[in-house]
mmCIF file of C-alpha atoms in Angstrom:
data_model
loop_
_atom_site.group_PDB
_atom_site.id
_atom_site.type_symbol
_atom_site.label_atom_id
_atom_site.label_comp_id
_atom_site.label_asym_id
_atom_site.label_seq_id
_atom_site.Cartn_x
_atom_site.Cartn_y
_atom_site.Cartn_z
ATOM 1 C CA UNK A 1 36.285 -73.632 -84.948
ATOM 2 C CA UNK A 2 36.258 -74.625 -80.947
ATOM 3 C CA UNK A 3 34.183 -77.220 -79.604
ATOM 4 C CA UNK A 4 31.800 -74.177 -77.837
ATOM 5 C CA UNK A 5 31.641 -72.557 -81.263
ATOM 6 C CA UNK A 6 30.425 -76.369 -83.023
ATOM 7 C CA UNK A 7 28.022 -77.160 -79.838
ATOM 8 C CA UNK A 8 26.823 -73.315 -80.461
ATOM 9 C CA UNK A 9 25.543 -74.392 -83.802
ATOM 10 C CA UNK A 10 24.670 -78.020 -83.079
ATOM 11 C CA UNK A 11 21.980 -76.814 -80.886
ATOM 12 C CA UNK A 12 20.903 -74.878 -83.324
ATOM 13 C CA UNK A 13 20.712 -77.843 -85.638
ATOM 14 C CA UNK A 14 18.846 -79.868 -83.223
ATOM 15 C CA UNK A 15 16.378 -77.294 -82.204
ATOM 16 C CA UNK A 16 15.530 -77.148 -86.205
ATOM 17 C CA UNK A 17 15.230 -81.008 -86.195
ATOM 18 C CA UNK A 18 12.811 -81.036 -83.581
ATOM 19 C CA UNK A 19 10.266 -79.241 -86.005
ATOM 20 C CA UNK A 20 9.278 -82.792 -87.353
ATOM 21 C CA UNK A 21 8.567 -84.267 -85.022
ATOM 22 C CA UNK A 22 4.972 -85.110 -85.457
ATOM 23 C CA UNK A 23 5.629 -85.555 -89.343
ATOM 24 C CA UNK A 24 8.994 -87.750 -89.976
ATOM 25 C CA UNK A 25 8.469 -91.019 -87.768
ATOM 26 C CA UNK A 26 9.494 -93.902 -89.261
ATOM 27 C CA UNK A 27 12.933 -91.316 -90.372
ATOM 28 C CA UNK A 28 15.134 -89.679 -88.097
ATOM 29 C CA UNK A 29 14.393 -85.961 -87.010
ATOM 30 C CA UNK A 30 17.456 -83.819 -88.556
ATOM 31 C CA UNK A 31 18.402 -80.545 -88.450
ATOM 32 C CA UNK A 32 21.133 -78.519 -90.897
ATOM 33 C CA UNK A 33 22.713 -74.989 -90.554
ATOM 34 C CA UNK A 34 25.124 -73.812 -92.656
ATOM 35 C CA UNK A 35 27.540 -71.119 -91.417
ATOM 36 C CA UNK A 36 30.089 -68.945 -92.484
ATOM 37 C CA UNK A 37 32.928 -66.988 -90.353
ATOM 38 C CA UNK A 38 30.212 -67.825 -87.181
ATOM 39 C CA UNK A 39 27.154 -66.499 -89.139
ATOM 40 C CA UNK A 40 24.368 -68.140 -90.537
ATOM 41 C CA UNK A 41 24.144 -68.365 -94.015
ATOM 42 C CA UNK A 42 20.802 -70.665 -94.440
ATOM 43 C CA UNK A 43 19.315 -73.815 -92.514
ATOM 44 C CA UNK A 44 16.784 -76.348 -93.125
ATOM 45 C CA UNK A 45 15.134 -79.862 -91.332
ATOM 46 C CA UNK A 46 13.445 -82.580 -92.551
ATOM 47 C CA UNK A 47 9.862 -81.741 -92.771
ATOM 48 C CA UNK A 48 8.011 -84.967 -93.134
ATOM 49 C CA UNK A 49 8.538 -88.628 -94.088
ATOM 50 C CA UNK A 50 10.061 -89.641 -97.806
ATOM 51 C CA UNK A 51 10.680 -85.286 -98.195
ATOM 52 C CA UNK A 52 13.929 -83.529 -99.179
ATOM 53 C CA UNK A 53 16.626 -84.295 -96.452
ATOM 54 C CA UNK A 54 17.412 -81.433 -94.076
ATOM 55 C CA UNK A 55 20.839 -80.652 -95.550
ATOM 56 C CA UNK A 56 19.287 -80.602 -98.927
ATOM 57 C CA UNK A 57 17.059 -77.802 -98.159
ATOM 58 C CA UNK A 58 19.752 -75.671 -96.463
ATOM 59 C CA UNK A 59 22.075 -75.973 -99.139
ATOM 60 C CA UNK A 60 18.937 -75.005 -101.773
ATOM 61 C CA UNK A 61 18.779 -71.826 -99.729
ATOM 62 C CA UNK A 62 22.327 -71.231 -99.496
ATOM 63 C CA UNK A 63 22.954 -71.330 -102.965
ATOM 64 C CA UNK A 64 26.488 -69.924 -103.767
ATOM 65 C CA UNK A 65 26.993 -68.980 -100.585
ATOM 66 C CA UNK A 66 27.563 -72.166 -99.501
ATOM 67 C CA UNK A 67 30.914 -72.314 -101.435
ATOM 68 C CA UNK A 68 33.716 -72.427 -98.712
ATOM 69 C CA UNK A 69 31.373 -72.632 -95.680
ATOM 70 C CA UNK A 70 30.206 -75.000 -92.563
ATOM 71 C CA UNK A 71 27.951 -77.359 -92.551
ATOM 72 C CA UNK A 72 26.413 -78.527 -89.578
ATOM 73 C CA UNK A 73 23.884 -81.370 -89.484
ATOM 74 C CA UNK A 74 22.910 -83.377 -86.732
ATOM 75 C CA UNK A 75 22.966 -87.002 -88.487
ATOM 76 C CA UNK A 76 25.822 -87.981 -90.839
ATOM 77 C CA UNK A 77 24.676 -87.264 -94.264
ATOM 78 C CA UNK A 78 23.798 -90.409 -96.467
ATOM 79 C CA UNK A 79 25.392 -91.905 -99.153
ATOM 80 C CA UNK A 80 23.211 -93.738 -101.119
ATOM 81 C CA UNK A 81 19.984 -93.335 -103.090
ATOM 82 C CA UNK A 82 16.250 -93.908 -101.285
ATOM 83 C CA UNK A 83 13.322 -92.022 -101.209
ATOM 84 C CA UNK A 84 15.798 -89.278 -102.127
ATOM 85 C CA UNK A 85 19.531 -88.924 -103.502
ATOM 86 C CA UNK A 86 22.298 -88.690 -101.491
ATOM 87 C CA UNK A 87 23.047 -85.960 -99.647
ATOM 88 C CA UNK A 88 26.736 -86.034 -99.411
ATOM 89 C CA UNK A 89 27.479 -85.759 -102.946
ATOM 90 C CA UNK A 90 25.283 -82.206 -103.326
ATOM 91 C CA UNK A 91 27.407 -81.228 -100.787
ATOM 92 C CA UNK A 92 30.517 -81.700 -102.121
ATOM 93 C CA UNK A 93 29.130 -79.917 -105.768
ATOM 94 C CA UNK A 94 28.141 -77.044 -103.672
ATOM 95 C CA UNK A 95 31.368 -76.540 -102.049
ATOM 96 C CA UNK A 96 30.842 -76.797 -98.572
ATOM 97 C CA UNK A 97 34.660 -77.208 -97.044
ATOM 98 C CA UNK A 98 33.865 -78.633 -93.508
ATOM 99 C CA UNK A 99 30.692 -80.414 -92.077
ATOM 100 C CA UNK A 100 29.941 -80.863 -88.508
ATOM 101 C CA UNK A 101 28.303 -84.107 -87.215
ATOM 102 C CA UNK A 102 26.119 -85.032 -84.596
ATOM 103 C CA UNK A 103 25.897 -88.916 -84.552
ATOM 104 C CA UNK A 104 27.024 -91.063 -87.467
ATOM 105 C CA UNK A 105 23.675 -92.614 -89.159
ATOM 106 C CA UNK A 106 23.270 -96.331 -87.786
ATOM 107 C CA UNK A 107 21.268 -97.463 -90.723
ATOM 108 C CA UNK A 108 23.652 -100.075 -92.505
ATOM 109 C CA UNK A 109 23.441 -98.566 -95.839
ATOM 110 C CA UNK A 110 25.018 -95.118 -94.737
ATOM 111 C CA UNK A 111 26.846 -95.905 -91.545
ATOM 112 C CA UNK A 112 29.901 -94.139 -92.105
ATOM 113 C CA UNK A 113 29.649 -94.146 -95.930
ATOM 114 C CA UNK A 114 28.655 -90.732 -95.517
ATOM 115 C CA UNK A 115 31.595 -89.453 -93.676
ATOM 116 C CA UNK A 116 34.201 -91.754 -95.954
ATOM 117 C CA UNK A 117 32.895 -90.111 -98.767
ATOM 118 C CA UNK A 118 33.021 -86.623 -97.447
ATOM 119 C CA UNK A 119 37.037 -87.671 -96.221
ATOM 120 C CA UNK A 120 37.796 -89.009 -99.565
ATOM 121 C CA UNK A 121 36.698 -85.648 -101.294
ATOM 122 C CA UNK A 122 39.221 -83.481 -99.107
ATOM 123 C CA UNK A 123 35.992 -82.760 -97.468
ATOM 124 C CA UNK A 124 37.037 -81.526 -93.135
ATOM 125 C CA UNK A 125 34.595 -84.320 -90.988
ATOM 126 C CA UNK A 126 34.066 -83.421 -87.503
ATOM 127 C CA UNK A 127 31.571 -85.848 -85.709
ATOM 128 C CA UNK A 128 30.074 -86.784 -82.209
ATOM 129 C CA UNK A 129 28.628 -83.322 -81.637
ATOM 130 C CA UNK A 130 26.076 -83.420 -78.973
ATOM 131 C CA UNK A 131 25.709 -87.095 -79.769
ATOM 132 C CA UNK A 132 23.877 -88.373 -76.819
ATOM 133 C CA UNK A 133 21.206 -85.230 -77.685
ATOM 134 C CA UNK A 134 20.657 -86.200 -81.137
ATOM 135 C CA UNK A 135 20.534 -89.844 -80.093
ATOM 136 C CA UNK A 136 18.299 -89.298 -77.611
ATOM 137 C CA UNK A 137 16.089 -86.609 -80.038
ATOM 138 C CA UNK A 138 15.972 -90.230 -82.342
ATOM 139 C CA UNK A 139 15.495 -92.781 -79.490
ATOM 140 C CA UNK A 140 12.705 -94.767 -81.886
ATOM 141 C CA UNK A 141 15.218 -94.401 -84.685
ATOM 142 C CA UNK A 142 18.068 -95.381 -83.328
ATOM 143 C CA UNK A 143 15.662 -98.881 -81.630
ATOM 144 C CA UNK A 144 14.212 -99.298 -84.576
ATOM 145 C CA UNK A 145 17.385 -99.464 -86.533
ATOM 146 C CA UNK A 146 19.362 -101.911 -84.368
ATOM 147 C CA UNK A 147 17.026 -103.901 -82.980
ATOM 148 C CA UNK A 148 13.994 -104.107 -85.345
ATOM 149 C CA UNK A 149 11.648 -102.653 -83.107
ATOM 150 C CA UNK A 150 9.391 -99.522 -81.491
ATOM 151 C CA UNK A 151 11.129 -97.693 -78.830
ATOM 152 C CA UNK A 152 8.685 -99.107 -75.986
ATOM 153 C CA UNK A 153 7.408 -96.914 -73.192
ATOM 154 C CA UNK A 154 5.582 -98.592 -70.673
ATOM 155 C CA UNK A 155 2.393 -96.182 -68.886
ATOM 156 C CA UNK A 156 1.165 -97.205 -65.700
ATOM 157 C CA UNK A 157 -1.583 -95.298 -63.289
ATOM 158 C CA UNK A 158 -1.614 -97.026 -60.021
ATOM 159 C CA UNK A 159 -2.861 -96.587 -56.462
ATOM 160 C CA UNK A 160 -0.767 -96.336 -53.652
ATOM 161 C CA UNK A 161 -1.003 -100.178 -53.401
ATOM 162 C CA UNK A 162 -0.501 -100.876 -56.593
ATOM 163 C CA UNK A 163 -3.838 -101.180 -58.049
ATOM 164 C CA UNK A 164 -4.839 -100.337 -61.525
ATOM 165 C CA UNK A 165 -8.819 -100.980 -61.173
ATOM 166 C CA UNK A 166 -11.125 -102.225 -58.421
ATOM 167 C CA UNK A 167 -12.094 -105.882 -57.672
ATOM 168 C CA UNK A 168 -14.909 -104.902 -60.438
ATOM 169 C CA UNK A 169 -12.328 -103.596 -63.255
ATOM 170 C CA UNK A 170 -13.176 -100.352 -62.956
ATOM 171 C CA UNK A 171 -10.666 -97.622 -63.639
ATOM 172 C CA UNK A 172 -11.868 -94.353 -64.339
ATOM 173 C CA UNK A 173 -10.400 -92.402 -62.661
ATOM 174 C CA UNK A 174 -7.291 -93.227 -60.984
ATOM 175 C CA UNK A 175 -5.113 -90.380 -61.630
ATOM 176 C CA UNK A 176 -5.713 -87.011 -61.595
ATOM 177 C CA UNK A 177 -7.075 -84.515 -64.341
ATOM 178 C CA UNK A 178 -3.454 -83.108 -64.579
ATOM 179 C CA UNK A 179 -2.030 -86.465 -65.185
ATOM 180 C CA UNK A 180 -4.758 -87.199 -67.677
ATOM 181 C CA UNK A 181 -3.607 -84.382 -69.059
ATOM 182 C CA UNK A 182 0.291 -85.847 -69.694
ATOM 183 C CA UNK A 183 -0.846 -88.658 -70.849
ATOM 184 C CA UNK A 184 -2.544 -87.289 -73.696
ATOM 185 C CA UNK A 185 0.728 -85.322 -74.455
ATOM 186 C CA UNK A 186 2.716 -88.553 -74.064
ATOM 187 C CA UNK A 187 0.407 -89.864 -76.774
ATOM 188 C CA UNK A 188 0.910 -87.282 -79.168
ATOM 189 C CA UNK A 189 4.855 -88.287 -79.408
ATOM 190 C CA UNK A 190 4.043 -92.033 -80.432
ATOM 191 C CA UNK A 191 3.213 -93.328 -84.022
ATOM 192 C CA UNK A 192 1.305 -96.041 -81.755
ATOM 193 C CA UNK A 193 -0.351 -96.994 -78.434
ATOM 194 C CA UNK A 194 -0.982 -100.200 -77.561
ATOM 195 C CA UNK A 195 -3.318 -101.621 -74.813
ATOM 196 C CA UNK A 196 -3.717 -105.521 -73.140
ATOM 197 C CA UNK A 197 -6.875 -107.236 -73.887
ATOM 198 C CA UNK A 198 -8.383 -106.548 -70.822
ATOM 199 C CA UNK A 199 -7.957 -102.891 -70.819
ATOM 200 C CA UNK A 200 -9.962 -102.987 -74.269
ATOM 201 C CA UNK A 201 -13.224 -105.496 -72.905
ATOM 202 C CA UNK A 202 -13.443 -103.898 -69.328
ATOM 203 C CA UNK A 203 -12.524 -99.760 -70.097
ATOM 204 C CA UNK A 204 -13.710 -99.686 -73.796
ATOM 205 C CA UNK A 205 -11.078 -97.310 -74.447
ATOM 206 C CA UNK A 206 -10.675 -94.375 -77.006
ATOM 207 C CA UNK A 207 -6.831 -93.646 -76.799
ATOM 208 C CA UNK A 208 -7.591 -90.183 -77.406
ATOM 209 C CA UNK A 209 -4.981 -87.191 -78.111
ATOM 210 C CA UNK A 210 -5.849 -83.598 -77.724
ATOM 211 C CA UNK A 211 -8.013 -82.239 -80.640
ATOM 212 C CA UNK A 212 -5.835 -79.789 -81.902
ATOM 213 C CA UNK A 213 -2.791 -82.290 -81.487
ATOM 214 C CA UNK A 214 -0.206 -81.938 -84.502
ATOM 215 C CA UNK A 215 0.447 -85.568 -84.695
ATOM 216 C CA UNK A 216 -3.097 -85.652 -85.955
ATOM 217 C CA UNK A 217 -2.545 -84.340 -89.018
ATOM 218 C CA UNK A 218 -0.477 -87.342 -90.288
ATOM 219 C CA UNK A 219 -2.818 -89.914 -88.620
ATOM 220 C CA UNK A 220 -0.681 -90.716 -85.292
ATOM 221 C CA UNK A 221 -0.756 -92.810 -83.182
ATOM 222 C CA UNK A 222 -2.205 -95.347 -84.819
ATOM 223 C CA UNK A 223 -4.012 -97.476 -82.221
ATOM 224 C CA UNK A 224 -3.048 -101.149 -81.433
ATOM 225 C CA UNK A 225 -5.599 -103.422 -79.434
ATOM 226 C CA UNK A 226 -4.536 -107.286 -78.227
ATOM 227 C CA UNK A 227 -7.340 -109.364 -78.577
ATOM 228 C CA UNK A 228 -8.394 -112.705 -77.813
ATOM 229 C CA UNK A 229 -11.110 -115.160 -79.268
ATOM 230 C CA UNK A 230 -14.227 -113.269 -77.030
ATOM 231 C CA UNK A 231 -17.024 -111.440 -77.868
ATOM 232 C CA UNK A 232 -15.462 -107.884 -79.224
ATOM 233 C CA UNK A 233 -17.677 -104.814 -77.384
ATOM 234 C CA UNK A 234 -21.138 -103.339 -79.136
ATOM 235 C CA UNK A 235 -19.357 -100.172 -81.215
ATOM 236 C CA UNK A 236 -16.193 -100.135 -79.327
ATOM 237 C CA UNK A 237 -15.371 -96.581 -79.081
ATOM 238 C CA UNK A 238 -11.614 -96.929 -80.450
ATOM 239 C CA UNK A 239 -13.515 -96.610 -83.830
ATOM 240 C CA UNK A 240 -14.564 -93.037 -83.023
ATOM 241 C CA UNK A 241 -11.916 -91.421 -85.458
ATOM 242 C CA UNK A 242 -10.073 -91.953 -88.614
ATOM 243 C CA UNK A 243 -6.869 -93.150 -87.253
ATOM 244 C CA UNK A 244 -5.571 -96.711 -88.042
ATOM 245 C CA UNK A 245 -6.657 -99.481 -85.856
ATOM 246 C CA UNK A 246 -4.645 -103.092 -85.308
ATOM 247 C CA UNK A 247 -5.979 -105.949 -83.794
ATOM 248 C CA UNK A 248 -3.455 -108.196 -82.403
ATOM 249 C CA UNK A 249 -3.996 -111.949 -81.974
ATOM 250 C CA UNK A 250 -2.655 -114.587 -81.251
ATOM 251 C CA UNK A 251 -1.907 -117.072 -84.430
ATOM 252 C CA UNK A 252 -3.699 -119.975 -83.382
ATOM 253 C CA UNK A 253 -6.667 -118.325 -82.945
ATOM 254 C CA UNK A 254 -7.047 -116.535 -85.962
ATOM 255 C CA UNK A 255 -9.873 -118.440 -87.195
ATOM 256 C CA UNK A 256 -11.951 -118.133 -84.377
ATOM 257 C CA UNK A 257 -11.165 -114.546 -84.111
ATOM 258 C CA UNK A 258 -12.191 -113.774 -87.040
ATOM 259 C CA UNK A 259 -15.652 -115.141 -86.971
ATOM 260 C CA UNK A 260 -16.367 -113.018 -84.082
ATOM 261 C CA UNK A 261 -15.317 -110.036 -85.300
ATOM 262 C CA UNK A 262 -17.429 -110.093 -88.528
ATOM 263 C CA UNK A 263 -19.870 -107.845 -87.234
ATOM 264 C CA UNK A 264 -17.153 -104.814 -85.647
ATOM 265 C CA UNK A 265 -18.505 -101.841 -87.132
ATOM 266 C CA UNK A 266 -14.899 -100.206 -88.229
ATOM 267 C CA UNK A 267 -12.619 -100.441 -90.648
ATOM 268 C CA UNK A 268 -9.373 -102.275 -89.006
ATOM 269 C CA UNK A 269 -6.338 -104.299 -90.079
ATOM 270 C CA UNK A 270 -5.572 -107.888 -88.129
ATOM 271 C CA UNK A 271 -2.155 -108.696 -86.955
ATOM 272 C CA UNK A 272 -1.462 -112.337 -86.247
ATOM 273 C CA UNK A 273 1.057 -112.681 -83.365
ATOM 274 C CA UNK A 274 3.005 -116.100 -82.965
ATOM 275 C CA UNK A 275 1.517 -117.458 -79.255
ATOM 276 C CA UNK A 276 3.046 -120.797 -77.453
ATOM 277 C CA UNK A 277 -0.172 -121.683 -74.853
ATOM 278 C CA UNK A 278 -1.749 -118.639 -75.192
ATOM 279 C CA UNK A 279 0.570 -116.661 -74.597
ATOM 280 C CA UNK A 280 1.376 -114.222 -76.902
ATOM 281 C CA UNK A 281 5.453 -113.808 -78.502
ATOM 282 C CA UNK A 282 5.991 -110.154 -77.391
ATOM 283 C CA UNK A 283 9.341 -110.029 -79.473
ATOM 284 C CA UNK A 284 7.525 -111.117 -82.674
ATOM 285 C CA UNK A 285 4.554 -108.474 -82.114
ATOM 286 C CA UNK A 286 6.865 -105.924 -81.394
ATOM 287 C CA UNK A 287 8.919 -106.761 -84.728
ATOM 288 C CA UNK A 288 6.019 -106.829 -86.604
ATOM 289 C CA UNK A 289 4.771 -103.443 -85.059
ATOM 290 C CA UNK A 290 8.480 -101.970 -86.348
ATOM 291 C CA UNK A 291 7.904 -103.877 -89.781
ATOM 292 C CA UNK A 292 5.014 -101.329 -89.734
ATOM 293 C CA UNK A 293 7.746 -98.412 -89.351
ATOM 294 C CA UNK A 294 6.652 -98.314 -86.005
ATOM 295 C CA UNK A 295 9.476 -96.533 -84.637
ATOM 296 C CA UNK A 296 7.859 -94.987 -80.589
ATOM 297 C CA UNK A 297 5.591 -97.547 -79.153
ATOM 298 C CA UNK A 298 3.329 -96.270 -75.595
ATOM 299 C CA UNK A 299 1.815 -99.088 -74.167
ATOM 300 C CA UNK A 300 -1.018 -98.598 -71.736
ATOM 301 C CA UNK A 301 -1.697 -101.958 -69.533
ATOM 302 C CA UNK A 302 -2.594 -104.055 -67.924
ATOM 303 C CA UNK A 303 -0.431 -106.338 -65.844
ATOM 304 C CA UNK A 304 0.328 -109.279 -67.470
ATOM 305 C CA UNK A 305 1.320 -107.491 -70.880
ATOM 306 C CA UNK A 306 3.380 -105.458 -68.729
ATOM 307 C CA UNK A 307 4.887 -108.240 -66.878
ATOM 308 C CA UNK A 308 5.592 -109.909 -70.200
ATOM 309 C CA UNK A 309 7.388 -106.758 -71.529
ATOM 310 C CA UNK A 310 9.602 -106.213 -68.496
ATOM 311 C CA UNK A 311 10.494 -109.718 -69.093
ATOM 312 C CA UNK A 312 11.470 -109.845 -72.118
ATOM 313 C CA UNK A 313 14.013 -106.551 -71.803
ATOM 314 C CA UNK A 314 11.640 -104.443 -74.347
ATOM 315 C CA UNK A 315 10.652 -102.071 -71.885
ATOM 316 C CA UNK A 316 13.159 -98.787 -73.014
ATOM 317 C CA UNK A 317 11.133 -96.065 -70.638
ATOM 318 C CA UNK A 318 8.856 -96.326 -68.072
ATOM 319 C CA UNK A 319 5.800 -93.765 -67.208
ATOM 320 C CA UNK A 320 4.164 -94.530 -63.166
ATOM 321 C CA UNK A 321 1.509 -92.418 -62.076
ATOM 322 C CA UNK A 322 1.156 -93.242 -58.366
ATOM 323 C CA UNK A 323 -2.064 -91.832 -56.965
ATOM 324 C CA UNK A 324 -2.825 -91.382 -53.674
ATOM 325 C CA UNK A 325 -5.548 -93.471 -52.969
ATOM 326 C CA UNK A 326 -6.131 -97.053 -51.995
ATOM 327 C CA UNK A 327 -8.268 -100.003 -53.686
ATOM 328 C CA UNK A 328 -7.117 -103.079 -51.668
ATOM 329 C CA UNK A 329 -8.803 -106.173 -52.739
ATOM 330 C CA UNK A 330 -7.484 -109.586 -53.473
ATOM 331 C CA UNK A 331 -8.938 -109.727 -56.502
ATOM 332 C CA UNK A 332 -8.531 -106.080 -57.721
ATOM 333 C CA UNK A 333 -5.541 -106.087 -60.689
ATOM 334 C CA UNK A 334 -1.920 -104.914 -60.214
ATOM 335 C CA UNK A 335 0.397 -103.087 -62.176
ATOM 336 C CA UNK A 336 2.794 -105.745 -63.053
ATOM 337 C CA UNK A 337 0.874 -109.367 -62.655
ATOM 338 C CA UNK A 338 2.666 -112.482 -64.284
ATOM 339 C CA UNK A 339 4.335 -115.208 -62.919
ATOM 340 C CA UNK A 340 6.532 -112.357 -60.948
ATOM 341 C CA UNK A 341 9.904 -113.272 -59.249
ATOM 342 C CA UNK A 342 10.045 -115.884 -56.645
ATOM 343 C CA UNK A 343 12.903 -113.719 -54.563
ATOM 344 C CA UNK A 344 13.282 -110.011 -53.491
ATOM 345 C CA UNK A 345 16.755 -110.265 -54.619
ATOM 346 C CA UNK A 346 15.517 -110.899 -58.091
ATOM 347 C CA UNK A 347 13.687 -107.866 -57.937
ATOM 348 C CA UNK A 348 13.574 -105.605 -61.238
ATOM 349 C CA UNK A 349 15.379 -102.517 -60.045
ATOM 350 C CA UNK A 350 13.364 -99.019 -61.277
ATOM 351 C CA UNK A 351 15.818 -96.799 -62.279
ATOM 352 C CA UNK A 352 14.026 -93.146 -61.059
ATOM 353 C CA UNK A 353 15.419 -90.359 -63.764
ATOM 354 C CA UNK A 354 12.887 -88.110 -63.258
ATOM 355 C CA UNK A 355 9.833 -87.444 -60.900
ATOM 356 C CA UNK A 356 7.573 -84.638 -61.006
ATOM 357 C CA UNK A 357 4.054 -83.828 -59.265
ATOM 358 C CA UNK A 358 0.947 -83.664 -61.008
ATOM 359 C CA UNK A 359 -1.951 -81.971 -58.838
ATOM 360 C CA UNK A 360 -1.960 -84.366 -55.648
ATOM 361 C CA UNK A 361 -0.500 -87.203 -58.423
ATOM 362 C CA UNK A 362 3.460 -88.239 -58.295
ATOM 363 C CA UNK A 363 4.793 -88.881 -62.018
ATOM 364 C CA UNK A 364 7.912 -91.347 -61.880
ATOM 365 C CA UNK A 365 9.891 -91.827 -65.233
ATOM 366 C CA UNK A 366 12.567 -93.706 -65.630
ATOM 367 C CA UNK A 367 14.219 -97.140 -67.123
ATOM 368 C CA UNK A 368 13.924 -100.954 -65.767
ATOM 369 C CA UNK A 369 16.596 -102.966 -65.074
ATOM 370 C CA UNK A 370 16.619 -105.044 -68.018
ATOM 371 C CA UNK A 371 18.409 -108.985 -67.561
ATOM 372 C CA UNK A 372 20.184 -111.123 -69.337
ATOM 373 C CA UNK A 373 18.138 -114.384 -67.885
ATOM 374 C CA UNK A 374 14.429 -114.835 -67.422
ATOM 375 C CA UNK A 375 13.086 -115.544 -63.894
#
């Protein structure tokens, strides 16, 4: 078949994989179609975390029919036993003569097993099919995979000079009910949020997702809260649900932590972070938020966690609201605080991919430069 013909059905396969979306995290989404003389025969996707792998299913419903035909599956098919056996040795029993790649599985223990096996078995491989789609479909993945951490985004509301609360900390609202609004979408595609310490002792935050969200089903996002050795808030209001609550602190103040948080009425897990003078190791909480199978990470303020992420390179997508209204204030916090750089030339470029209005709100998206030195 031509390239249009294997995009044709790679779409297809991709559109199938997006079904899990809410239910898969820390696995891949993956899609499978199986096709004979360009018609579909059956298809199938991975429905939720440690189920039956998408090619698995469409080969179930295929049946014999599957003897002689095309298989197309976004992710190359593994090798090796885990929560489930292989996948690339059903398809061989069941005949399939050619299968269609999207992007070759960067998990060690099937990166390109799948597709040697397939080869050695007079098996047709085709692969790189839409790649950048179905790496982009498994951005948290694909992070996750190779560098042992959440895919971070970085959310920011700000005024037009830059402010994310008054000179009293006060917050509510910056941005508009629209933008509110995306947020609260943008939540529902994370297994996490995070927010800075101040963000939970001044705004007392819920981290709330729409009511009906899907993602809610399976418990996500699990909410992540840095915290320091102060008082924690009467019935903070992140324990108004069921979902999974982290407090992160820093190591050396575990002990004193503790103590004061013998009398938080919730249930909550706490997640000691390695800290050099109070400052917390934002590599070694975000490796220990993927050691959680942590795999899309939204973080949600303040300045100096977000100055700390941009500085460290961890930042893979970034969220500004700009609003168009003014604060001023000396005192009032920024969106980016820090140390900062000490030139404009060592500026941290924003890379705009996207912007979008949202009622009288601008939405920027985009990456940060990321460098190989600290300033």
């Amino acid at each position: 078949m031509n390239l249009e013909t294997h995009e044709k059905w790679m779409g297809l396969a991709l559109r199938l994989a997006s079904r899990g979306k809410y239910s898969v995290s820390p696995n891949p989404m993956v899609g499978a179609c199986i096709v004979k003389g360009d018609r579909l025969i059956s298809s199938g996707y991975h429905r939720k975390f440690g189920g039956p792998h998408a090619e698995r299913i469409a080969l179930e419903r295929a049946g014999r029919r599957a003897r002689g035909a095309t298989l197309y599956v976004t992710l190359e098919p593994c090798s090796s036993w885990q929560k489930t056996p292989p996948c690339a040795s059903l398809i061989l029993e069941r005949g399939i003569k050619e299968v269609v790649i999207g992007s070759l599985d960067p998990n060690p223990l099937n990166h390109r097993k799948g597709i040697a096996y397939l080869k050695k078995n007079q098996i047709r491989v085709v692969w790189g099919i839409l790649e950048s789609k179905v790496r982009e479909q498994n951005q948290g993945f694909f992070t996750l995979i190779a560098q042992g951490r959440p895919f971070v985004t970085l959310k920011m509301a700000v005024t037009l000079d830059g402010k994310i609360a008054t000179r009293e900390g006060k917050s509510r609202w910056i941005s508009s009910a629209l933008s509110r609004n995306f947020v609260h979408q943008l939540r529902t595609q994370q297994d996490a949020v995070l927010v800075g310490k101040n963000t939970f002792y001044l705004d007392d935050p819920r981290i709330t997702v729409p009511a009906r969200a899907r993602c809610l089903k399976n418990g996500r996002p699990w909410k992540i809260v840095l915290v320091s050795d102060e008082k924690i808030p009467h019935k903070p209001r992140i324990f108004q649900d069921s979902r999974m609550v982290f407090f992160a602190c820093p190591r050396s103040k575990m002990k004193s932590i503790l103590k004061k948080m013998e009398t938080v009425p919730g249930a909550f897990n706490l997640l000691p972070v390695e800290d050099k003078n109070g400052e917390l190791d934002i590599r070694d909480l975000l490796g220990k938020l993927g050691g959680l199978g942590i795999a899309r990470l939204l973080v949600e303020g303040g300045g100096e966690l977000a100055w700390s992420l941009i500085r460290s390179g961890c930042v893979d997508h970034a969220v500004w609201i700009l609003a168009p209204k003014i604060f001023g204030g000396r005192d009032a916090k920024t969106s980016v605080e820090g140390r900062g750089v000490a030139s404009p030339d060592q500026a941290y470029g924003f890379i705009v991919e996207k912007t979008s209005k949202s009622g009288q709100d601008f939405i920027f998206q985009g990456k940060i430069e990321k460098k190989d030195k600290k300033e």
